Coordinates of C-alpha atoms in Angstrom, one line a residue:
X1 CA 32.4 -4.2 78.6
X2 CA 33.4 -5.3 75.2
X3 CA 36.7 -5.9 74.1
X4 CA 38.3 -4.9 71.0
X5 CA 38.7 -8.5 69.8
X6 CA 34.7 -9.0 70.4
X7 CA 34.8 -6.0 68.4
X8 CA 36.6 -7.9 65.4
X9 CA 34.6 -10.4 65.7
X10 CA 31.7 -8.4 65.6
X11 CA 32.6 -6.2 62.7
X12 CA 33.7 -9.6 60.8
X13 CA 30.3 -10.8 61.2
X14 CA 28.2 -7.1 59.6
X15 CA 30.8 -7.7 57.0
X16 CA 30.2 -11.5 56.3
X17 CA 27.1 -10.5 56.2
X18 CA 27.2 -7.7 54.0
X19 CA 29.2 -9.9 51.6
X20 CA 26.6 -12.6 52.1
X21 CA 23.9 -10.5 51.2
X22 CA 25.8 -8.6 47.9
X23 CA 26.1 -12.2 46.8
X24 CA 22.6 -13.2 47.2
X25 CA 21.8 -9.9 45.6
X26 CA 23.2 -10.4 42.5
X27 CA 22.3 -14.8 42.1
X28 CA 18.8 -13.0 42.5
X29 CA 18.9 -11.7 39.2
X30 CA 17.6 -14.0 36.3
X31 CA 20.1 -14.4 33.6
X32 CA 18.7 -16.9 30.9
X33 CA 19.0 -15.1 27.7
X34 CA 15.7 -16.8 27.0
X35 CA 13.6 -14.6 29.3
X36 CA 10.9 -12.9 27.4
X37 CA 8.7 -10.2 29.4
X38 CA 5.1 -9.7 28.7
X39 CA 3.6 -6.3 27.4
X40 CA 0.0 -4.7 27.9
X41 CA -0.1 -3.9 24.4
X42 CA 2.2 -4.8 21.3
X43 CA 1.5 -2.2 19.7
X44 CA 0.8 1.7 20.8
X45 CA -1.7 3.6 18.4
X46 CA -2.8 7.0 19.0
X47 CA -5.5 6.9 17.5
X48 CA -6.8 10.5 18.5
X49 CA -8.2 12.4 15.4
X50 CA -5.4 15.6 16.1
X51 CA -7.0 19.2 15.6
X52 CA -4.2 21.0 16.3
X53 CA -0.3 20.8 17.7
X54 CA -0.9 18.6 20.3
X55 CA 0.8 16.4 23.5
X56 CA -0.8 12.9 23.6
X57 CA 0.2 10.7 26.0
X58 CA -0.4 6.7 26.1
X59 CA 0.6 4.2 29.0
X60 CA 2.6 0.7 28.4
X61 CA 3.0 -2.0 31.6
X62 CA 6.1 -4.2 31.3
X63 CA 5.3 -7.5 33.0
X64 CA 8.4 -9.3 34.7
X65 CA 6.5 -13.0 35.0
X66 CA 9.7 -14.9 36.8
X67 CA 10.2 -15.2 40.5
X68 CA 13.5 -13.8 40.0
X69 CA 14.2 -10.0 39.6
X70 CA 15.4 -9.1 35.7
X71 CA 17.4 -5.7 35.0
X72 CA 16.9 -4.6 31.2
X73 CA 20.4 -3.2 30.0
X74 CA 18.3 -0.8 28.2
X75 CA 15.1 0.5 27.3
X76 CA 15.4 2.9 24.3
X77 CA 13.0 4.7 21.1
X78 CA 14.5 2.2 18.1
X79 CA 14.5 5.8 15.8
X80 CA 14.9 7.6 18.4
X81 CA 12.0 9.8 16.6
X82 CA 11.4 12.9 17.9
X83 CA 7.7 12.8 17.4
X84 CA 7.9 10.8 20.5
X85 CA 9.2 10.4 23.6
X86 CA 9.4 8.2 26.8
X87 CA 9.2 8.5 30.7
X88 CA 10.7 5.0 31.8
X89 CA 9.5 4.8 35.6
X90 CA 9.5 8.6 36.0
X91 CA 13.2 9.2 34.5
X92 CA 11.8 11.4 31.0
X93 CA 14.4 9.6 28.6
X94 CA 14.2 8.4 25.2
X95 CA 17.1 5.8 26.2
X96 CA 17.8 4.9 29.3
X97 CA 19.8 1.5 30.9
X98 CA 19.8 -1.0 33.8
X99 CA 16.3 -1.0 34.9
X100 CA 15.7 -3.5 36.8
X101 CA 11.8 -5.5 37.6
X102 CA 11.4 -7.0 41.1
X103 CA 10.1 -10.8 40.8
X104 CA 6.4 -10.4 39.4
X105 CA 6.1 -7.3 39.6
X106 CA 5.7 -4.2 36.4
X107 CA 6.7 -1.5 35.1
X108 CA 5.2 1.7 33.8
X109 CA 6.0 3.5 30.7
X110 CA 4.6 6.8 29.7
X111 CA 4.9 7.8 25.4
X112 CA 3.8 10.8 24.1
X113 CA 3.3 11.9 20.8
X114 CA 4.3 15.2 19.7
X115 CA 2.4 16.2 16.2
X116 CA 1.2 19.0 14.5
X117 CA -1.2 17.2 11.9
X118 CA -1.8 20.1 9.8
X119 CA 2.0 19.9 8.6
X120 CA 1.5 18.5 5.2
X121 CA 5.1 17.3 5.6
X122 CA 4.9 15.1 7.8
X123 CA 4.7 11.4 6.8
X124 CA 0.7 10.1 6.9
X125 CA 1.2 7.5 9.4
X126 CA 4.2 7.9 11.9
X127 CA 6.1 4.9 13.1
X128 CA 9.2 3.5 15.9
X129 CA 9.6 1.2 18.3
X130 CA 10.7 0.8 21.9
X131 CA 13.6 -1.9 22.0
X132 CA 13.6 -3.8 25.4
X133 CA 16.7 -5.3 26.4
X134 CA 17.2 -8.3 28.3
X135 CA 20.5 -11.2 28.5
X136 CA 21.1 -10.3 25.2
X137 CA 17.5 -10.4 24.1
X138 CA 15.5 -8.3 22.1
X139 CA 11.8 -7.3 22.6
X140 CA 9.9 -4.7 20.9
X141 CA 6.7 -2.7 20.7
X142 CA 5.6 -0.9 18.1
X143 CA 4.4 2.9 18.3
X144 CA 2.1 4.3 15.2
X145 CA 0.5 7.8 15.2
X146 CA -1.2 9.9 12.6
X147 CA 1.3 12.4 11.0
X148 CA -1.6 14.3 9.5
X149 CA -4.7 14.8 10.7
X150 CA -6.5 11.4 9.7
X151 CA -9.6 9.1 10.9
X152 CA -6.8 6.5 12.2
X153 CA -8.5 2.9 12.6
X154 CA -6.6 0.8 14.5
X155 CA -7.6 -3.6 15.1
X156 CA -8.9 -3.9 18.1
X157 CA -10.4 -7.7 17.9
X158 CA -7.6 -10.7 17.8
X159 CA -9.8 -13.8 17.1
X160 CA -7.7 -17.3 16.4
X161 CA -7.8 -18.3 12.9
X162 CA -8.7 -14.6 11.9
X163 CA -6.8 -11.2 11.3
X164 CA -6.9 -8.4 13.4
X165 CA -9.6 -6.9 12.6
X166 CA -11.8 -3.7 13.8
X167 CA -15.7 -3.1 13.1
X168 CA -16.0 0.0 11.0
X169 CA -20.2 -0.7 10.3
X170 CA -21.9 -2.8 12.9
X171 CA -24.8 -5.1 11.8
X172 CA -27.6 -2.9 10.8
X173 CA -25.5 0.2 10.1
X174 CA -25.5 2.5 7.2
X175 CA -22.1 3.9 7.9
X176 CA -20.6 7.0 5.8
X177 CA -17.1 7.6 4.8
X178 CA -16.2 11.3 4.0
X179 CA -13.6 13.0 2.3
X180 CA -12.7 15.1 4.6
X181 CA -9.3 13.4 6.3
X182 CA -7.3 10.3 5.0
X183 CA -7.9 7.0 5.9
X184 CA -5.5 4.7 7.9
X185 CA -6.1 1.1 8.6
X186 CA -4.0 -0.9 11.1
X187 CA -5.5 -4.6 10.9
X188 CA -8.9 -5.1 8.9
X189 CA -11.7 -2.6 8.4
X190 CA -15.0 -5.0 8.7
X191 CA -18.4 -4.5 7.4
X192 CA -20.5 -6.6 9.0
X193 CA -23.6 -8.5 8.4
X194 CA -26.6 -6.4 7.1
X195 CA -24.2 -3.4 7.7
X196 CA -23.4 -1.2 5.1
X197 CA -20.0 1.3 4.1
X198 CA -20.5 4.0 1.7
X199 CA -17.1 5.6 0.6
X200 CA -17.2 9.1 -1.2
X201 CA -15.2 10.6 -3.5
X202 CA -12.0 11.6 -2.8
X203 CA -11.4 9.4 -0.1
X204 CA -7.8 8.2 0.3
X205 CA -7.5 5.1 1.8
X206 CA -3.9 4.0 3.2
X207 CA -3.3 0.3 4.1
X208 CA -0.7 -1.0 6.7
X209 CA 0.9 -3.9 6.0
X210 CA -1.2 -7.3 6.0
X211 CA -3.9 -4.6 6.4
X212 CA -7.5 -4.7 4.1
X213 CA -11.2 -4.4 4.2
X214 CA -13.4 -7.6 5.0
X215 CA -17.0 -7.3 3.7
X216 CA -18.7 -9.9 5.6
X217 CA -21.8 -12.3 5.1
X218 CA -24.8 -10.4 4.1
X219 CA -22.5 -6.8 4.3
X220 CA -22.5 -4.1 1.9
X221 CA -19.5 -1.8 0.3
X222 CA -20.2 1.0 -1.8
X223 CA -17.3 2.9 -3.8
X224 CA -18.8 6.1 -4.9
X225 CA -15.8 7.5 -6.7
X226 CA -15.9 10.1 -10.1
X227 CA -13.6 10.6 -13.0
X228 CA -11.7 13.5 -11.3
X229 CA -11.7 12.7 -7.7
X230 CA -11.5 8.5 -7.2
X231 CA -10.9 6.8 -4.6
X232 CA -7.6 5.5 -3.4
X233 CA -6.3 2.5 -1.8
X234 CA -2.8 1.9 -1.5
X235 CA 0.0 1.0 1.3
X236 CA 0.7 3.8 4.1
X237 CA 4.5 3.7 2.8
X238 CA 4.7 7.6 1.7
X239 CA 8.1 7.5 0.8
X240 CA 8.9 7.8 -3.0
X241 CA 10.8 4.5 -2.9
X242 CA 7.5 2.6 -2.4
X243 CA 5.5 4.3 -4.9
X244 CA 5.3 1.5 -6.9
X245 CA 6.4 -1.3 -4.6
X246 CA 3.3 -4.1 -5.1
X247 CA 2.6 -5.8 -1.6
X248 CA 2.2 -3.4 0.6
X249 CA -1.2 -4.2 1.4
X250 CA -3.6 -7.5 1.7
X251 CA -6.8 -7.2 -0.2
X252 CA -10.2 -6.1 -0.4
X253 CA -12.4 -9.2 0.8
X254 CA -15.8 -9.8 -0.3
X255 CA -17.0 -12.8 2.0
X256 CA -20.4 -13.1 0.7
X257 CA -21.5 -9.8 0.3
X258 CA -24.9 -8.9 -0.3
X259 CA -26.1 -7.8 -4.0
X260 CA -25.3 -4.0 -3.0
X261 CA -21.5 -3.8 -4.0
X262 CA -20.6 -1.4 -6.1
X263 CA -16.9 0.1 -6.9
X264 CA -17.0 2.8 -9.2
X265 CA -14.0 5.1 -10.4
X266 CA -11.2 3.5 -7.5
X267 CA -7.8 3.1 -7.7
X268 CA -6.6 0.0 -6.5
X269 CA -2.9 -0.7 -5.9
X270 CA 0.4 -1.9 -4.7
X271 CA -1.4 -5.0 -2.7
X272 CA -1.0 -8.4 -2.2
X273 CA -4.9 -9.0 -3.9
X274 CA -6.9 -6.4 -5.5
X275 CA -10.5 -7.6 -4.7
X276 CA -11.1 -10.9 -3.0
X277 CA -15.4 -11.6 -3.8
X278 CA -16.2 -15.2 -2.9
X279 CA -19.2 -17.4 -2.1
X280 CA -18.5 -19.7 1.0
X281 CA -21.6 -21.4 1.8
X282 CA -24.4 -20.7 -0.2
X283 CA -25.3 -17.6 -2.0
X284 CA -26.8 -14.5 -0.5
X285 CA -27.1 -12.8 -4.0
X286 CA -23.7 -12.0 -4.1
X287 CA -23.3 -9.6 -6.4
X288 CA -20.3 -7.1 -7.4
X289 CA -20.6 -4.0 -9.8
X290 CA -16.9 -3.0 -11.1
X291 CA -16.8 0.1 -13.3
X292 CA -13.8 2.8 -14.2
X293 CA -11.4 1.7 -11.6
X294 CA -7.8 0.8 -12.0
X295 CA -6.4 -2.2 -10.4
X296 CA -2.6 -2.2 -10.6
X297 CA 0.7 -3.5 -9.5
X298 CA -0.5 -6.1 -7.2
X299 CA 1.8 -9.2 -6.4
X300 CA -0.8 -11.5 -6.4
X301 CA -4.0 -11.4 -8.3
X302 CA -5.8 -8.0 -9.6
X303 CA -9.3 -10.1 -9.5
X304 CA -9.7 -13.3 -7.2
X305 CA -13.5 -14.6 -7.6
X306 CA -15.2 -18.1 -6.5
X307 CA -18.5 -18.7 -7.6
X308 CA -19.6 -15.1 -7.5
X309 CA -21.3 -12.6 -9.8
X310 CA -19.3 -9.9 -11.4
X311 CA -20.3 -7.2 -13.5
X312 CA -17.4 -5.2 -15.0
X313 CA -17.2 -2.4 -17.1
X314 CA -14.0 0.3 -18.2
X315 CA -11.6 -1.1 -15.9
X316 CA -7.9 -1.4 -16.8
X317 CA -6.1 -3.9 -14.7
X318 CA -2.1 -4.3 -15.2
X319 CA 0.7 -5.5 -13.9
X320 CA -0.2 -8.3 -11.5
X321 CA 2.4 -11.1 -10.1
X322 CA 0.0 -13.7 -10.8
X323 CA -3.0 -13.6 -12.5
X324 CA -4.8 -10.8 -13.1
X325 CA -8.2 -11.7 -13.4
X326 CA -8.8 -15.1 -12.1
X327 CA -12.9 -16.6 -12.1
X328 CA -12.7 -20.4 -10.1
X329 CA -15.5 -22.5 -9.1
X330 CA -18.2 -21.0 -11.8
X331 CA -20.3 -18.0 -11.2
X332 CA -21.5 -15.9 -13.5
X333 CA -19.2 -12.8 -15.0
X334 CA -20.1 -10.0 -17.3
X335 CA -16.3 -8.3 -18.7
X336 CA -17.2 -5.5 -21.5
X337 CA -14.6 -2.9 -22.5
X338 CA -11.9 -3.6 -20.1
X339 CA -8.4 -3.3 -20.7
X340 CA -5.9 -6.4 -19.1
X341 CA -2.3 -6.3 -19.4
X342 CA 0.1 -7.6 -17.7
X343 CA 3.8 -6.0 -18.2
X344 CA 4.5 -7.7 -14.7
X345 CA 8.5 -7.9 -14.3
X346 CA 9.1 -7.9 -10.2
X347 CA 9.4 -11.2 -10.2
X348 CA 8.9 -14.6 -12.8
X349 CA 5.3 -15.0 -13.8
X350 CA 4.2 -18.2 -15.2
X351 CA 0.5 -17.9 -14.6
X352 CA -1.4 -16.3 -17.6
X353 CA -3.2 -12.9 -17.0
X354 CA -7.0 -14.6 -17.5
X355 CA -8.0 -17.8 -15.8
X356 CA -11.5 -19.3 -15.7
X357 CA -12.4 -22.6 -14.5
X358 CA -15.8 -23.8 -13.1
X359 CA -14.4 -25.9 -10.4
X360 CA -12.4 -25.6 -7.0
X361 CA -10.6 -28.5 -6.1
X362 CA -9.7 -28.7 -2.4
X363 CA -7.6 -31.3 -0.1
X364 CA -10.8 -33.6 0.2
X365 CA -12.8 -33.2 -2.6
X366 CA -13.1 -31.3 -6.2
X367 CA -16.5 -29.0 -5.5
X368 CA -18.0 -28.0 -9.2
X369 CA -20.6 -25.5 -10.1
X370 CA -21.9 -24.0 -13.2
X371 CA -20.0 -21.0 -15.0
X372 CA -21.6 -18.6 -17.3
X373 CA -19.1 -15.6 -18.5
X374 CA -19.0 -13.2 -21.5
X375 CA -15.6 -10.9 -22.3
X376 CA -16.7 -8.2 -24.6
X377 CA -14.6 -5.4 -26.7
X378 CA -11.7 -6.4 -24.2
X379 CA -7.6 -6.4 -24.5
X380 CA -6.6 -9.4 -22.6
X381 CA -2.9 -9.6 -23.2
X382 CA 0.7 -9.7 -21.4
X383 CA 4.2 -10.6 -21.8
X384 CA 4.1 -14.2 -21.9
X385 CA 2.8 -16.5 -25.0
X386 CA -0.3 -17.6 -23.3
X387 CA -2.1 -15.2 -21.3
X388 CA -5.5 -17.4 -21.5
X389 CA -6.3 -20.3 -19.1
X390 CA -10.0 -22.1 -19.3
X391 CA -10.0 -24.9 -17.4
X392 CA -13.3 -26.9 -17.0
X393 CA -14.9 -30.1 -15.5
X394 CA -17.7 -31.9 -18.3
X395 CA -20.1 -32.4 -15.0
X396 CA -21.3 -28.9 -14.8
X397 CA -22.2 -26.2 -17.2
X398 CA -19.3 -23.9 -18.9
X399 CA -20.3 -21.6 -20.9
X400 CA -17.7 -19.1 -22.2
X401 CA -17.6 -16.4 -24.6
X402 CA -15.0 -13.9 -26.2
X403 CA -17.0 -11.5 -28.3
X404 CA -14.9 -8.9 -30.6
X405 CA -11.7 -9.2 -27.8
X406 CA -8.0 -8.9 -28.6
X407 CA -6.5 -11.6 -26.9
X408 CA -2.7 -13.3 -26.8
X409 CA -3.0 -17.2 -26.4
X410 CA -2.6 -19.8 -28.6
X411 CA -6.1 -21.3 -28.3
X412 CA -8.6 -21.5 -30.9
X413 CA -11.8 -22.5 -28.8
X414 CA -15.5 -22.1 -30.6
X415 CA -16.1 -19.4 -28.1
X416 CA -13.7 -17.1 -30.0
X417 CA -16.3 -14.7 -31.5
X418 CA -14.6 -12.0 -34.1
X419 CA -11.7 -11.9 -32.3
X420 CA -8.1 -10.6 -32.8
X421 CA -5.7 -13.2 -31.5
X422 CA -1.3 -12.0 -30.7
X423 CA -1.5 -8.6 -31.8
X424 CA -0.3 -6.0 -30.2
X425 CA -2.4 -3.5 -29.0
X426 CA -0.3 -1.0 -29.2
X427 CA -0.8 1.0 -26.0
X428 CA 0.6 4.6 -25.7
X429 CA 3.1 4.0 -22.5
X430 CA 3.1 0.8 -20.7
X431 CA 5.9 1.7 -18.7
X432 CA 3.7 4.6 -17.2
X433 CA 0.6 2.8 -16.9
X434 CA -0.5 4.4 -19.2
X435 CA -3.1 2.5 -21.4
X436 CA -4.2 4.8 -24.2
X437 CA -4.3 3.3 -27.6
X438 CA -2.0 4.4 -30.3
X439 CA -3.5 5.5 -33.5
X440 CA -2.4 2.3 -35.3
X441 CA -3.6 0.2 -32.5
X442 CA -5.1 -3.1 -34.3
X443 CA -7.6 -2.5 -31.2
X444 CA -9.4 0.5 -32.8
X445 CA -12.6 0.5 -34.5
X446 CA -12.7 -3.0 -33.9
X447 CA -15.3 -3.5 -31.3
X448 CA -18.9 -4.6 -31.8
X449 CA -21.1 -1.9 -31.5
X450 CA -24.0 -3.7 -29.9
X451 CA -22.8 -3.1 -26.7
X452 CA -22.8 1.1 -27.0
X453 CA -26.4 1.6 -26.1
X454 CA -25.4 -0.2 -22.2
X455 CA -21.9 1.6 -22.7
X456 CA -21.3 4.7 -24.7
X457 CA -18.8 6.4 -22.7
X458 CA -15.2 5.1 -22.0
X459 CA -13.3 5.2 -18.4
X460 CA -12.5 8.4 -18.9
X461 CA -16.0 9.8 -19.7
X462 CA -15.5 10.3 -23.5
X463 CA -18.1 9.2 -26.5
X464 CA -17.6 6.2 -28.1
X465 CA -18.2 6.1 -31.3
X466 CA -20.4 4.0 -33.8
X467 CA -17.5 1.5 -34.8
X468 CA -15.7 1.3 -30.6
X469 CA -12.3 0.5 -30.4
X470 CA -11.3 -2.9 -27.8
X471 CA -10.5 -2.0 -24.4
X472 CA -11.9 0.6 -21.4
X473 CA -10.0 4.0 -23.5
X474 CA -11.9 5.1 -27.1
X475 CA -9.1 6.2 -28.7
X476 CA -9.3 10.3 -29.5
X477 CA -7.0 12.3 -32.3
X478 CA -7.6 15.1 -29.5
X479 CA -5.8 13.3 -26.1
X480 CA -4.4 16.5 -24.7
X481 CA -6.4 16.3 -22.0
X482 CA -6.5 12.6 -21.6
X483 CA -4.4 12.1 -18.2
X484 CA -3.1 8.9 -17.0
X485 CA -3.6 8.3 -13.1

């Protein structure tokens, strides 16, 4: 029989116990602020192509990697955007607190997106993040969706020393882009070796940030645009605020391309560099084509070349933080009837808008190579006194010439041909990019007109005459239906 004190004494011990085991309960919990928590993804793209209203759902583990159990004081949407929503463990919440992880063990998140892509409203690209919080510590991972029905491309190769990048055009593809949805690129869009993209008109291309395209060794891009339908690339910010907001963007890469590149009628803008075309190694024919495309309101450079080959024709490129044209390490550049001004005012510029040099000089060594460029019938001018840079090394060949050019810069080199130094040009509305010359324009009539038989019409598809004016844009007494892009 037990007696009532053995009772005591046994109730005091279940309750010694139970206090014993509260208090081992909550030391088990890890509470260094410190504690980071691993992901299966940082970032959630749903990359479906969306056809009509539409519940997509994605799954997210939540790695606790400690031998102690954690408790998130909350797992919540950052936006709380209702184009998605969350299902934390089975509890459907877009917010929900102290969820706790047993000692190397996960857990599940369910998001779904909830999008009706033919609702023009709706932003292009679609963005939040789930906020995970732990002793005071912050974690997140990022969520992007189409808005509108797009071709979404999305990195899905993380190599060290690289970008993120994703293979749009395998080696030995002839791949085809079509205007029939935007564009979105999360990462880098690669063309690889031997491969080949062909863009066609109308194509809008939207960049995420640090985002480009990479045309590798041996790779080919082709940018078929026309006057009234070009092609596009810009940042995926929608919003009116970043409609002229340069950086957005990385570049357009040409790592030794093959001799098949060709951009024709593009717009190219609010990036960090317009197009990137160097040779590495040795050359593979490297070759770009440039005609009737805009390159504007970059915060680097509107052209970056090394030791390439250029071709370029009725191109107006403004407004660039650095330079906007830049040829280093020689090559060999053709530059008839383009327009280059550079109005730039986001930030202090000290770097003139044309540089040429026909060397590279690097931590180890200075690596020279031969240069052979002609500017023809072009405005190279800006805001600053000198907006011409030739820098050269005697050792190998450079061979410049400005033929019937108006040009700001304080030089007076022999390869000055006819040229008009520190006037203005005169152009119709900077402010607006716009780039059309003004009927007093010193640049009018004052081209050389052996260069009309190779070009006779101007960017925007009108007849030059037999006396051409400087720059990509004949001036016309008519310019009603002249539109700036």
């Amino acid at each position: 029989m037990i007696s009532f004190k053995s009772t005591n004494i046994y109730l005091s011990f279940i309750l010694l116990l139970f206090i014993v085991s509260a208090c081992k309960k909550e030391e088990s919990l890890l509470n260094d602020s410190n504690a980071k928590v691993n992901f299966s993804s940082e970032l959630i793209a749903f990359d479906t192509v969306f056809t009509t209203v539409t519940t997509s759902t994605k799954q997210l583990m939540v790695y606790n990697p400690y031998n102690q159990k954690i408790k998130f004081s909350s797992i919540r949407l950052a936006g709380g955007n209702s184009f998605f929503s969350l299902n934390v463990n089975g509890e459907p919440s877009n917010s929900v607190r102290d969820v706790e992880i047993e000692a190397k063990d996960s857990l599940f998140i369910f998001i779904k997106a909830n999008i009706n892509p033919n609702n023009s409203n709706n932003p292009v690209l679609i963005k939040d993040s789930i906020l995970f919080e732990l002793n005071g510590n912050v974690q997140d991972v990022d969520i992007v969706a189409c808005g509108q029905d797009a071709h979404f491309i999305v990195a899905d190769h993380n190599v060290a020393g690289l970008p993120p990048y994703k293979i749009v055009a395998a080696e030995g593809q002839n791949i085809t882009w079509q205007n029939d949805k935007p564009y979105v690129i999360y990462g880098y869009a690669v063309i690889d070796s031997t491969a080949s993209l062909v863009i066609e008109n109308g194509c809008k291309i939207f960049m995420h940030k640090n985002s480009g395209m990479w045309v590798y060794k041996g790779g080919s891009l082709k940018v078929q645009g026309i006057k009234d339908n070009p092609v596009v690339f810009q940042g995926d910010r929608r919003e009116t605020w970043y409609a002229n907001v340069a950086g957005q963007w990385d570049r357009i890469w040409l790592n030794e391309g093959s001799v098949d590149n060709e951009i024709n009628y593009a717009v190219i803008k609010n990036g960090f560099i317009g197009i990137q075309a160097e040779t590495f190694d040795v050359s593979m024919g490297n070759k770009l084509v440039l005609t009737n495309t805009i390159i504007q309101n970059m915060s680097g450079a509107g052209i970056l070349a090394k030791r390439y080959k250029i071709n370029a024709s009725n191109n107006v490129i403004s407004n660039c933080g650095q330079y906007l044209v830049a040829l280093t390490g020689g090559g060999t550049y053709n530059f008839v009837h383009n327009t280059l001004s550079n109005e730039w005012s986001g930030s202090t510029r000290s770097s003139t808008s044309l540089f040429v040099s026909n060397y590279i000089e690097t931590p180890t060594e200075i690596v020279v190579s031969d240069l052979q460029a002609l500017f023809a019938n072009s405005i190279i001018y800006g805001n600053l006194a000198e907006e011409v840079q030739l820098d050269k090394k005697e050792v190998a060949n450079f061979n410049i010439t400005f033929d019937h050019c108006l040009m700001r810069t304080t030089l007076n080199d022999p390869s000055f041909l006819s040229c008009i130094r520190n006037s203005d040009p005169l152009f119709k509305a900077v402010a607006d990019n716009d780039y059309r010359l003004l009927a007093n324009s010193p640049a009018k009539n004052s081209g050389s007109s052996a260069y009309l038989p190779t070009y006779p019409l101007d960017i925007l598809e009108f007849s030059r005459d037999g006396m051409p004016d400087i720059g990509a844009i004949e001036y016309n007494i008519d310019d009603t239906s002249r539109k700036k892009r």
